[in-house]
PDB file of C-alpha atoms in Angstrom:
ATOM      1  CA  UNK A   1     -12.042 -39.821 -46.087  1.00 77.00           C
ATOM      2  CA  UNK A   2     -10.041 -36.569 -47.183  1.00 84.00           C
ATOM      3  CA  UNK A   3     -12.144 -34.483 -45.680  1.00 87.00           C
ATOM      4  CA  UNK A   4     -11.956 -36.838 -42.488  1.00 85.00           C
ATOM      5  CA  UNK A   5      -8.013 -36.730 -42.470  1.00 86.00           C
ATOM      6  CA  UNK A   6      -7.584 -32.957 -42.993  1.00 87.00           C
ATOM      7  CA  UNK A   7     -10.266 -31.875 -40.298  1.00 86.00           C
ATOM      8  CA  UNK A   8      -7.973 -35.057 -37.685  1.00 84.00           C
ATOM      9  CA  UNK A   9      -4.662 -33.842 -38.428  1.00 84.00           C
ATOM     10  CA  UNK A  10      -6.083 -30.084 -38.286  1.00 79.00           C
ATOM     11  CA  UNK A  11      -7.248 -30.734 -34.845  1.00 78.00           C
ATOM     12  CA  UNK A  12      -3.439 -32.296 -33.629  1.00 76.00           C
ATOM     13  CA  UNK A  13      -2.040 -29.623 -35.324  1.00 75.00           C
ATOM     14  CA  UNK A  14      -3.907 -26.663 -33.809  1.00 77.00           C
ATOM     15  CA  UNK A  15      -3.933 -28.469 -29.999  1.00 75.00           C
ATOM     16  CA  UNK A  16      -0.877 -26.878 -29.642  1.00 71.00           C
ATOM     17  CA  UNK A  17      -2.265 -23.387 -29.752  1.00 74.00           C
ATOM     18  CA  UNK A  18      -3.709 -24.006 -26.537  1.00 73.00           C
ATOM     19  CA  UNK A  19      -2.659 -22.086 -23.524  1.00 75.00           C
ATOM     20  CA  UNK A  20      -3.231 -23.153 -20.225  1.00 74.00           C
ATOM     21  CA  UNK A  21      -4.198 -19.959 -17.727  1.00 72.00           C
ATOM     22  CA  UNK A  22      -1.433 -17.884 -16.283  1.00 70.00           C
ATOM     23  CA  UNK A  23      -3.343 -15.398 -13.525  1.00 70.00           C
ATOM     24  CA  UNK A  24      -1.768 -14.933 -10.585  1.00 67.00           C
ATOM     25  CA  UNK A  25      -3.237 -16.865  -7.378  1.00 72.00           C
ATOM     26  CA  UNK A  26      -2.456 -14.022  -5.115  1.00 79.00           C
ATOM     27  CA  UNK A  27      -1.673 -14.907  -0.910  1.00 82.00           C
ATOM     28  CA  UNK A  28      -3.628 -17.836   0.667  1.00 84.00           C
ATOM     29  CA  UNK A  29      -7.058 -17.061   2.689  1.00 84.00           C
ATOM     30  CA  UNK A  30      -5.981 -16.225   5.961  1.00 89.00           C
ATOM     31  CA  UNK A  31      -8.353 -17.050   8.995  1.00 92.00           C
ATOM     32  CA  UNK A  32      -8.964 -13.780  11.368  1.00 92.00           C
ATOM     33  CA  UNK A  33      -7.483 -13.574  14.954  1.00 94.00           C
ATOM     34  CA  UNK A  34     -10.077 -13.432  16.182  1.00 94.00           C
ATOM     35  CA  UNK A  35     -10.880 -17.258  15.816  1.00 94.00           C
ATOM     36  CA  UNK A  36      -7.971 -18.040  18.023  1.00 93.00           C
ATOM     37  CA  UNK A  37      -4.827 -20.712  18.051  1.00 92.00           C
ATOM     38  CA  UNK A  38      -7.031 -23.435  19.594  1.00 86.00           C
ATOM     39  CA  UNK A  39      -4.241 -24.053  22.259  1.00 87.00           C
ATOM     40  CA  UNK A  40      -3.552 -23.013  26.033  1.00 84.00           C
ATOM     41  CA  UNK A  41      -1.292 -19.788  26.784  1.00 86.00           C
ATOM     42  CA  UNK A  42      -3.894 -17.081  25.377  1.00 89.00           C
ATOM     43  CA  UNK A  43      -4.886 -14.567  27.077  1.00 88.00           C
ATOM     44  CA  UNK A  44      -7.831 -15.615  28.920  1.00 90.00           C
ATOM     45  CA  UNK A  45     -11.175 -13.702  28.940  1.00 89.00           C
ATOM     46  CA  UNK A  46     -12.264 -14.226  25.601  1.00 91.00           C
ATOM     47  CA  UNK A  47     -14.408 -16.781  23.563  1.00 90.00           C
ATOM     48  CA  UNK A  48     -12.293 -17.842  20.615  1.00 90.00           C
ATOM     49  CA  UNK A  49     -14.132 -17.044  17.450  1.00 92.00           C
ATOM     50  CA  UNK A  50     -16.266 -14.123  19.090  1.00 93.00           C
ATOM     51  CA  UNK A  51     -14.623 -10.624  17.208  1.00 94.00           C
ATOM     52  CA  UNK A  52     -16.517  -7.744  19.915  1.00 94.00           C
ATOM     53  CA  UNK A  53     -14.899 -10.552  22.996  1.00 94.00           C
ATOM     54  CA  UNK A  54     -11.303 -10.572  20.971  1.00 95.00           C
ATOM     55  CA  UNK A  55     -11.213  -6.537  20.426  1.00 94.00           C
ATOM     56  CA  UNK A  56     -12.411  -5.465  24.085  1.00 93.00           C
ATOM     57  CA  UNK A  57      -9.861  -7.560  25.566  1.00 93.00           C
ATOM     58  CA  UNK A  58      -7.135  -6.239  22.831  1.00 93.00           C
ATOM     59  CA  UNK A  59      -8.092  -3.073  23.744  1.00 92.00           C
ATOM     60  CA  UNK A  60      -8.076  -3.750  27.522  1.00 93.00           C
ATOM     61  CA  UNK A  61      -4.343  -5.240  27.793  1.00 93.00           C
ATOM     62  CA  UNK A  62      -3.365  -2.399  25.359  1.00 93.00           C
ATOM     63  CA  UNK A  63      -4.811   0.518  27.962  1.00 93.00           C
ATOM     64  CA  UNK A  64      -3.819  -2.049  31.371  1.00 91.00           C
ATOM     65  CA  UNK A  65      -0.013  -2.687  29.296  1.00 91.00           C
ATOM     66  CA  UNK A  66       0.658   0.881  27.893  1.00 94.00           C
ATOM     67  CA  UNK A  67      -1.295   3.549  29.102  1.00 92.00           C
ATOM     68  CA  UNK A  68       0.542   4.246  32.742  1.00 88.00           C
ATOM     69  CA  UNK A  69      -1.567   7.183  33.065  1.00 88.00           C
ATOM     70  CA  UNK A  70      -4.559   5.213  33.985  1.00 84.00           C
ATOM     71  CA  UNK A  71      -2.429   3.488  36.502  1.00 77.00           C
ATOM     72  CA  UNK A  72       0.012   5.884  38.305  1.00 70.00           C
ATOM     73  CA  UNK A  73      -1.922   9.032  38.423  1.00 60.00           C
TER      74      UNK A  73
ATOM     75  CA  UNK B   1     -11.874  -1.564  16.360  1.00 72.00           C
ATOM     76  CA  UNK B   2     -10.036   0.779  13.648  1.00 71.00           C
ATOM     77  CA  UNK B   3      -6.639  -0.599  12.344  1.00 90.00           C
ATOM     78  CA  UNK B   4      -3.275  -2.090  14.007  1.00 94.00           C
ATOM     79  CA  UNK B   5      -1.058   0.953  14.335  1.00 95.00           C
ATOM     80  CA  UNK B   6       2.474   1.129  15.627  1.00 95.00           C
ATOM     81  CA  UNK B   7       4.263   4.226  17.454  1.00 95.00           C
ATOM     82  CA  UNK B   8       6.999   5.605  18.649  1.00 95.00           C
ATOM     83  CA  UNK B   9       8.184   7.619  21.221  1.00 95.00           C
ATOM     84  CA  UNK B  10      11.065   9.127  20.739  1.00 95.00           C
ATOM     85  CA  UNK B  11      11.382  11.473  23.915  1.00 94.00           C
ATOM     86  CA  UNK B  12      10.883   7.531  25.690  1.00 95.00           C
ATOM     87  CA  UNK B  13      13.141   5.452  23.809  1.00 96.00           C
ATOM     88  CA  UNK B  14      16.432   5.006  25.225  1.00 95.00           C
ATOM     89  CA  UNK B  15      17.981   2.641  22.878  1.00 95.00           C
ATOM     90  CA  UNK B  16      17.908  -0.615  24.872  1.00 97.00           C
ATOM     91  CA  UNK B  17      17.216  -2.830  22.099  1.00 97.00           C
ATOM     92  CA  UNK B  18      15.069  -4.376  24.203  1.00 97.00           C
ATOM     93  CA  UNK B  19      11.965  -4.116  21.140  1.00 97.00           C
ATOM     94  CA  UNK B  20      14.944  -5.864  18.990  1.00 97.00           C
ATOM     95  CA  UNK B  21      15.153  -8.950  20.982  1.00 97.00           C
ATOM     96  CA  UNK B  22      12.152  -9.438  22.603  1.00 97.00           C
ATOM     97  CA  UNK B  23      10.623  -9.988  18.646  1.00 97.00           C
ATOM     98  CA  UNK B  24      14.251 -12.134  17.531  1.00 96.00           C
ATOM     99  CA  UNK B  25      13.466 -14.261  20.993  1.00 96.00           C
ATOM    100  CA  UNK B  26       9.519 -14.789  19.937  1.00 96.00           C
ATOM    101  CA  UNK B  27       9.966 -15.574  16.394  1.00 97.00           C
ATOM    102  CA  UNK B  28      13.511 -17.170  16.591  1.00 95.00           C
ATOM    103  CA  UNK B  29      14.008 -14.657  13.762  1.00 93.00           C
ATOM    104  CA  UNK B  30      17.496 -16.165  11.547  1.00 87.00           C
ATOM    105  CA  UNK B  31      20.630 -14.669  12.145  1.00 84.00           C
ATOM    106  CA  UNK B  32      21.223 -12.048   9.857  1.00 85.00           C
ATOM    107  CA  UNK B  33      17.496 -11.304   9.550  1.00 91.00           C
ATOM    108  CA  UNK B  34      15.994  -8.214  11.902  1.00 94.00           C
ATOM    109  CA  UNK B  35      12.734  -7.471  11.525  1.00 96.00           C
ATOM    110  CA  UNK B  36      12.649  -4.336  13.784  1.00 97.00           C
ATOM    111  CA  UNK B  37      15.745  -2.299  15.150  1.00 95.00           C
ATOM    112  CA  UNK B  38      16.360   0.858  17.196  1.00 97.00           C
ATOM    113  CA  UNK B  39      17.836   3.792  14.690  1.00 96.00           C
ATOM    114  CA  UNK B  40      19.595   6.953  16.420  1.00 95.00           C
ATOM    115  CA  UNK B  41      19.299   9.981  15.451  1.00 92.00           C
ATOM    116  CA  UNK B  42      22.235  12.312  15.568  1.00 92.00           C
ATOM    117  CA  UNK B  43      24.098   9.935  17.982  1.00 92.00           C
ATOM    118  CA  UNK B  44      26.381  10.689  21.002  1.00 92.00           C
ATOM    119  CA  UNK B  45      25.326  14.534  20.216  1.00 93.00           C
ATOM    120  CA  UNK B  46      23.050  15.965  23.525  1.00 93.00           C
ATOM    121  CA  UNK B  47      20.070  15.849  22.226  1.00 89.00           C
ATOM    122  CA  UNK B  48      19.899  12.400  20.206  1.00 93.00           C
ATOM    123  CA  UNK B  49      16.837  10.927  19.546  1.00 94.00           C
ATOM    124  CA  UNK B  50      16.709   6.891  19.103  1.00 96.00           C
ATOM    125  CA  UNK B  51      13.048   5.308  17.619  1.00 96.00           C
ATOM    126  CA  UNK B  52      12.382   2.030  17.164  1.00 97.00           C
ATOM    127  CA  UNK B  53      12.170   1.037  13.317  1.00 96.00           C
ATOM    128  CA  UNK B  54       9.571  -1.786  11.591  1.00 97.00           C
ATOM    129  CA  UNK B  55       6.945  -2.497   9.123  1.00 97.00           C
ATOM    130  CA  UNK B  56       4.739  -0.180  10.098  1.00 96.00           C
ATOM    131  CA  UNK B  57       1.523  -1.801   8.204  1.00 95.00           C
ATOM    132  CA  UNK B  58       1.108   1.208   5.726  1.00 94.00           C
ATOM    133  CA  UNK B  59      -2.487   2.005   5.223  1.00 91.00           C
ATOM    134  CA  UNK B  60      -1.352   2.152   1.697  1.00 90.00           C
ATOM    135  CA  UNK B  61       1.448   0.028   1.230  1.00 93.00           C
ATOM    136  CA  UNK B  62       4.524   0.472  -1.289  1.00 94.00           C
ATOM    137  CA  UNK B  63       5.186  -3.066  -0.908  1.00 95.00           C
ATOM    138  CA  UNK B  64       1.674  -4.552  -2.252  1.00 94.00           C
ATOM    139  CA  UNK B  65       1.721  -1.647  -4.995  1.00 93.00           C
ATOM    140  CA  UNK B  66       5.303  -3.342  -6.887  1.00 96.00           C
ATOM    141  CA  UNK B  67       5.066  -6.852  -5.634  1.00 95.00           C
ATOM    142  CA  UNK B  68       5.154  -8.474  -8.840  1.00 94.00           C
ATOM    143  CA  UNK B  69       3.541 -11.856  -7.730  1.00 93.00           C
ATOM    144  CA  UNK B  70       0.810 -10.680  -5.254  1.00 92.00           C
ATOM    145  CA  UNK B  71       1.835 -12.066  -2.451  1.00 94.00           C
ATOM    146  CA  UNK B  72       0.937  -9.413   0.256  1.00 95.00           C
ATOM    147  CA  UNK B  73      -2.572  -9.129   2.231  1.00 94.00           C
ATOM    148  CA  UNK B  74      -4.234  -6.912   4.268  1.00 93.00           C
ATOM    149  CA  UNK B  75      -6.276  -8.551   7.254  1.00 93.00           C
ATOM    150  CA  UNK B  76      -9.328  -6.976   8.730  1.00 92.00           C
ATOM    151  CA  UNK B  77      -7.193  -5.426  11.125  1.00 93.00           C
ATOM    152  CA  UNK B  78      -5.143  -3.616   8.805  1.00 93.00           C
ATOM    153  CA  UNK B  79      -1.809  -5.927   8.781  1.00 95.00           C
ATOM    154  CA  UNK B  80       0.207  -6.406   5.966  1.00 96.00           C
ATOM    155  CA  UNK B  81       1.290  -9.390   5.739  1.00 96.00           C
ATOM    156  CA  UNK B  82       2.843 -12.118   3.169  1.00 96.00           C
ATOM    157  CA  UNK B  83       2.730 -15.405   1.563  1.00 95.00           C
ATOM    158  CA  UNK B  84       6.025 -16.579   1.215  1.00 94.00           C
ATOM    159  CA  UNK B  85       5.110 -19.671  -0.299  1.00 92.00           C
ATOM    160  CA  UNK B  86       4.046 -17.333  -2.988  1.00 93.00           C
ATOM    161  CA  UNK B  87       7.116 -14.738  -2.636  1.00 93.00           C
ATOM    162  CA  UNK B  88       9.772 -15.369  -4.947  1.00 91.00           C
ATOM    163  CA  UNK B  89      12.498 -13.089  -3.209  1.00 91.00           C
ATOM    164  CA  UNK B  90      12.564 -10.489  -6.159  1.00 92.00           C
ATOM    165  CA  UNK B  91      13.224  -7.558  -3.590  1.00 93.00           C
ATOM    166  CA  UNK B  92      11.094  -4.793  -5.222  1.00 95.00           C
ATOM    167  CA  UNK B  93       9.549  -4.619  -1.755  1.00 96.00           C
ATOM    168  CA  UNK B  94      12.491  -3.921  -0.237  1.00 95.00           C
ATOM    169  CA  UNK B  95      13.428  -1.125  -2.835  1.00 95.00           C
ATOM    170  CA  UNK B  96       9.907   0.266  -1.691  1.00 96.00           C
ATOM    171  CA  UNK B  97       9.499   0.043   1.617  1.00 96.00           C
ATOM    172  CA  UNK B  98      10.491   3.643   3.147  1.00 94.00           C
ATOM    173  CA  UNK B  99      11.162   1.711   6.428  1.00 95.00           C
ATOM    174  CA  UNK B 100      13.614  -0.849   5.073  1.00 94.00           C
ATOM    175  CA  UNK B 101      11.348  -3.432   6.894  1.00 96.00           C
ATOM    176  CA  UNK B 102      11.693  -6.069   4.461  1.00 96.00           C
ATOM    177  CA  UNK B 103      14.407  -8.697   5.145  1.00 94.00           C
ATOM    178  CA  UNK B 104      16.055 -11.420   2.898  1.00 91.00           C
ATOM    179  CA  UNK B 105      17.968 -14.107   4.397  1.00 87.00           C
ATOM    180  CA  UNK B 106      20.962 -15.287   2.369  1.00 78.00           C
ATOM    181  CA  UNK B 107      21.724 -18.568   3.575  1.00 71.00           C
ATOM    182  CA  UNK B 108      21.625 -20.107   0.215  1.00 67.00           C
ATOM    183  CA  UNK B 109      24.311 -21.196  -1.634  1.00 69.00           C
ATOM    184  CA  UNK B 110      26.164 -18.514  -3.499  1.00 68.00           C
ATOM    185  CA  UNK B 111      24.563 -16.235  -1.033  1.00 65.00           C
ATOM    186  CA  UNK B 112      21.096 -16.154  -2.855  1.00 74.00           C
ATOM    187  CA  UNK B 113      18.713 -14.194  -1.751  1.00 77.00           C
ATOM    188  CA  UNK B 114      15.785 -16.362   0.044  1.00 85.00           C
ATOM    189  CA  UNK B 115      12.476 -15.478   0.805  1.00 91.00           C
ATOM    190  CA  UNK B 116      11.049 -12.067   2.009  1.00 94.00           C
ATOM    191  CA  UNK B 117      10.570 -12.206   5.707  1.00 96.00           C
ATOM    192  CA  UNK B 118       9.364  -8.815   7.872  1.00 97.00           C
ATOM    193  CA  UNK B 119       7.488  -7.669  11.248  1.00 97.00           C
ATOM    194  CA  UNK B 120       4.146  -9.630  10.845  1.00 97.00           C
ATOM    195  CA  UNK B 121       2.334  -7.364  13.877  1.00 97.00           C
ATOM    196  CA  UNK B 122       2.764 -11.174  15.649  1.00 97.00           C
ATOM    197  CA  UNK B 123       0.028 -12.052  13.491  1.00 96.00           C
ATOM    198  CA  UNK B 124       1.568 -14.867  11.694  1.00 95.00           C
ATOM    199  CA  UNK B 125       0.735 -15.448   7.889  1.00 95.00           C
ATOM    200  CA  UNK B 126      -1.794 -17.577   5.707  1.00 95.00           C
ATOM    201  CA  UNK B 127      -0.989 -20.773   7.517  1.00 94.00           C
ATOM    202  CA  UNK B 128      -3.136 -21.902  10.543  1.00 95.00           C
ATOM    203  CA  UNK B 129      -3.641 -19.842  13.099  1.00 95.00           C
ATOM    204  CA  UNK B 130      -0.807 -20.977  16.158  1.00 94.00           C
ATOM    205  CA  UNK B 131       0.208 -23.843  13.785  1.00 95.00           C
ATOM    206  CA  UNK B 132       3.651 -25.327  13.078  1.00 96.00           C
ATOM    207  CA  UNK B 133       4.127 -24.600  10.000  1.00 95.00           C
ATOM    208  CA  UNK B 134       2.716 -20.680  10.605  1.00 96.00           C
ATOM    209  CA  UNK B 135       5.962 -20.630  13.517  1.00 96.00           C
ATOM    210  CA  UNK B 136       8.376 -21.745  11.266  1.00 95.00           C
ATOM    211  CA  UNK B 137       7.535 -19.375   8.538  1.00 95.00           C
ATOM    212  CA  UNK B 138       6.331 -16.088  10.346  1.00 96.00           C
ATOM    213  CA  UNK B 139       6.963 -16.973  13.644  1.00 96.00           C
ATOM    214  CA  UNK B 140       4.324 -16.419  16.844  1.00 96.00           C
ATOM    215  CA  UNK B 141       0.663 -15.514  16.152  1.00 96.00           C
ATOM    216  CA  UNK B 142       0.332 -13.556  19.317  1.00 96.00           C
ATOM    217  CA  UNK B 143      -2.914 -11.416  18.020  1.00 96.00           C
ATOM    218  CA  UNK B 144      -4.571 -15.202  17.322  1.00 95.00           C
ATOM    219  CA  UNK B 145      -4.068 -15.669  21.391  1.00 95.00           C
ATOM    220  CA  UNK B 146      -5.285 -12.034  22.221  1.00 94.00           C
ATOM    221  CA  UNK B 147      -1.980 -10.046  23.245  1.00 96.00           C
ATOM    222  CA  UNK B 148       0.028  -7.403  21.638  1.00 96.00           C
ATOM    223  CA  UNK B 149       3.073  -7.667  19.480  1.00 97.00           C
ATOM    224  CA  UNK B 150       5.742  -8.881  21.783  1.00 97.00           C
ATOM    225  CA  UNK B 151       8.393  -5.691  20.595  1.00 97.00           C
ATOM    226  CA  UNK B 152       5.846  -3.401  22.516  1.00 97.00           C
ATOM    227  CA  UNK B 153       4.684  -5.040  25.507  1.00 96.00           C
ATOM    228  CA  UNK B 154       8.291  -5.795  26.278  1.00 96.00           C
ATOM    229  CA  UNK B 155       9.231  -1.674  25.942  1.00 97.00           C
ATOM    230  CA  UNK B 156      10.786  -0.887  28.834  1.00 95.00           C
ATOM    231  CA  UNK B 157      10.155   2.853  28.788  1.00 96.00           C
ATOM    232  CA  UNK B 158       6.818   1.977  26.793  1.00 95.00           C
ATOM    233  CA  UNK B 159       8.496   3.913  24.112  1.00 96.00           C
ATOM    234  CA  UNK B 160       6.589   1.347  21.178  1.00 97.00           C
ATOM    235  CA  UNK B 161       3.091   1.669  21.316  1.00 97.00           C
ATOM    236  CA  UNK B 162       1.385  -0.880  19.418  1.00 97.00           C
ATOM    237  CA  UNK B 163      -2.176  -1.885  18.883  1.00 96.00           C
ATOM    238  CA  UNK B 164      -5.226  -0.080  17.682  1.00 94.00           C
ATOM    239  CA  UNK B 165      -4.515   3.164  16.159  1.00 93.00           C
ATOM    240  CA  UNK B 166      -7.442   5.032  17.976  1.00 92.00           C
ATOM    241  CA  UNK B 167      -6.452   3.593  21.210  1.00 94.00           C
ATOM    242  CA  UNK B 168      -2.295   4.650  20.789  1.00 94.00           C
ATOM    243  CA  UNK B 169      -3.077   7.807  19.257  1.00 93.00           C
ATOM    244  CA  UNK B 170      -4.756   8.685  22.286  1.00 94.00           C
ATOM    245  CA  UNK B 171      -2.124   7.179  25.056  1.00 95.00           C
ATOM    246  CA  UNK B 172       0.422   9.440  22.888  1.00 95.00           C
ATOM    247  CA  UNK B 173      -1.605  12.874  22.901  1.00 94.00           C
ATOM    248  CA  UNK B 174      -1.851  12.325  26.688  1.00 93.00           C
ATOM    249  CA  UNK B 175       1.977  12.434  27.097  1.00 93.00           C
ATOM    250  CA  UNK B 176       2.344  15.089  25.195  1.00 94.00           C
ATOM    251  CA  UNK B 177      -0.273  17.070  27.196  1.00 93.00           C
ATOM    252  CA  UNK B 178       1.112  15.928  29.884  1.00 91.00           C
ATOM    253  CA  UNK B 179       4.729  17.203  29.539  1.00 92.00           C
ATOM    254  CA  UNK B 180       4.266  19.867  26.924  1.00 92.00           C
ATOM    255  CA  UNK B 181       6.835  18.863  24.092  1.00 89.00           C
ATOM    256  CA  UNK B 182       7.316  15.843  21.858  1.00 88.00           C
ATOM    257  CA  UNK B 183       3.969  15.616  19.144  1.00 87.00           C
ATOM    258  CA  UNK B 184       6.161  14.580  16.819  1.00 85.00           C
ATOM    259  CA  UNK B 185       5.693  10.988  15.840  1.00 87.00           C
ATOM    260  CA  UNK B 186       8.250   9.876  13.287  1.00 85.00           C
ATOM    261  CA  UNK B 187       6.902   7.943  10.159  1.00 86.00           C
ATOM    262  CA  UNK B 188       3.335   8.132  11.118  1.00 86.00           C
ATOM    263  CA  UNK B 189       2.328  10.973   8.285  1.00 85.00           C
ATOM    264  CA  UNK B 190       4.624   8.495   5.998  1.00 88.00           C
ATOM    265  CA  UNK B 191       2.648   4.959   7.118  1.00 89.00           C
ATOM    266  CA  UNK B 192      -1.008   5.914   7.781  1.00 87.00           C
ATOM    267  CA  UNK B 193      -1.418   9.300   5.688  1.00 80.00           C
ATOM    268  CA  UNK B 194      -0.506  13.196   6.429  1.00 55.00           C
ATOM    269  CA  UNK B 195      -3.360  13.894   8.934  1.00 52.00           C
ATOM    270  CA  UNK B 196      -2.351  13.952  12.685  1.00 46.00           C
ATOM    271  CA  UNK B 197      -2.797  11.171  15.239  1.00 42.00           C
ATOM    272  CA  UNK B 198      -6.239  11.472  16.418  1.00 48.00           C
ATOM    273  CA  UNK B 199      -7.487  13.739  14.085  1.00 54.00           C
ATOM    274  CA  UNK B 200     -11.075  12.624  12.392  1.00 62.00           C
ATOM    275  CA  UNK B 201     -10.074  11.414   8.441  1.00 63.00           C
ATOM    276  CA  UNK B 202     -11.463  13.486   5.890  1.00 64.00           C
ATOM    277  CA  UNK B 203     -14.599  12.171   3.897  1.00 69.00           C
ATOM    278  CA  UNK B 204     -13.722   9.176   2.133  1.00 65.00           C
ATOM    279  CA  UNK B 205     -10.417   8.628   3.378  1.00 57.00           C
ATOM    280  CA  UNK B 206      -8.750   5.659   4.862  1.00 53.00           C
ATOM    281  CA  UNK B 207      -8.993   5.119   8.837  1.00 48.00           C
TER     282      UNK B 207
END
């Protein structure tokens, strides 16, 4: 019954020694671009979720919106 | 594709701020908080130069080395971005940053110092892609509908180059064949290592 007590009161005792994890979650998962915004007023061209579609047309409106080399000379 | 690179020009900028509002007008960016501004360089001298300053998406960034809470990411593109739900507004960033790119609104009471906000690349954050809640935090996930941060399509003089960094390294070393003056691309050794623009990376190295 001793025995009993000591090993109860032991175990209410040490509980408090517990420690509940502190790591740190770090940012949420972020989706690519790639898989689009799922609404209207994108650039059109490309199939939402398809990367090579997504980084040929980046690149295109980057050399078409930047480049005025290809365009004036 | 390589990584998101920004650059610019500074024998094209002419100071119109137009970079500055075309990004306040497409994230409704809070007053008080700029996320990218137009510096000048020895101004009303002849000779002035004027570049157009942001977070230039480091390839190894100061701000994820001393954020104590982890907030920042890198997406497959190479953007650094944030999680401000996760960003407790310590600043270190800010301290770090050799652009001054991070911003801190102090709307608070007592003029506390809110949540880290910066240049996202228009890639939004962690939230869903286009959603509300991505707007209100980071503003306009242009990438996510397939166009170019809004600061660089709106460049007047196309000045700000932005997009990948193959692809703008090369538009720039054209110019600068073309009129014989001007290689010099401020903060680009500082953001995306010492090598030149277009140069291949030594072995190992980060593109």
């Amino acid at each position: 019954m001793k025995k009993a007590l000591i090993i109860v009161s032991a175990a209410f005792l040490l509980a408090a020694c517990g420690e509940s994890p502190q790591t740190i979650g770090g940012a949420k998962q972020d989706a690519g671009a790639y898989t689009g915004t799922g609404k209207a007023y994108v650039e059109p061209g490309w199939k939402s979720g398809d990367k090579a579609s997504w980084e040929s047309k980046l690149k295109a409106r980057g050399q078409y919106g930047q480049n005025e080399y290809n365009r004036v000379n | 594709m390589a990584r998101m690179k920004f650059v610019c020009d500074a024998e094209r900028c002419i100071e119109c701020n137009g970079c500055v509002t075309a990004c306040k007008n497409e994230h409704e960016v809070p007053w008080g908080v700029n996320r990218r501004r137009v510096v000048t360089l020895n101004d009303g001298v002849p000779g002035e130069k004027s570049i157009s300053v942001a977070c230039m998406h480091c390839s190894d960034a100061p701000c994820m080395a001393v954020c104590p809470v982890n907030c920042f990411y890198r997406t497959d593109e190479g953007v650094v971005l944030h999680d401000k739900d996760i960003c407790i507004g310590c600043g270190y960033c800010s301290y770090a940053c050799p652009f001054g790119a991070p911003q801190f609104p102090s709307q608070g009471t007592f003029g506390v110092r809110g949540k880290m906000d910066k240049c996202t690349f228009c890639a939004g954050g962690p939230e869903a892609n286009g959603s509300q809640s991505e707007f209100e935090k980071y503003g306009r996930n242009r990438l996510a509908e397939g166009k170019l941060p809004a600061c660089a399509e709106m460049c007047s003089t196309k000045a700000l180059l932005a997009g990948d960094g193959d692809m703008v390294a090369d538009i720039f070393r054209t110019r600068v064949l073309q009129r014989g003056k001007g290689a010099e691309v401020w903060g680009w050794g500082t953001a995306y290592g010492s090598r030149q623009a277009g140069q291949p990376a030594p072995a190992g190295a980060k593109s």
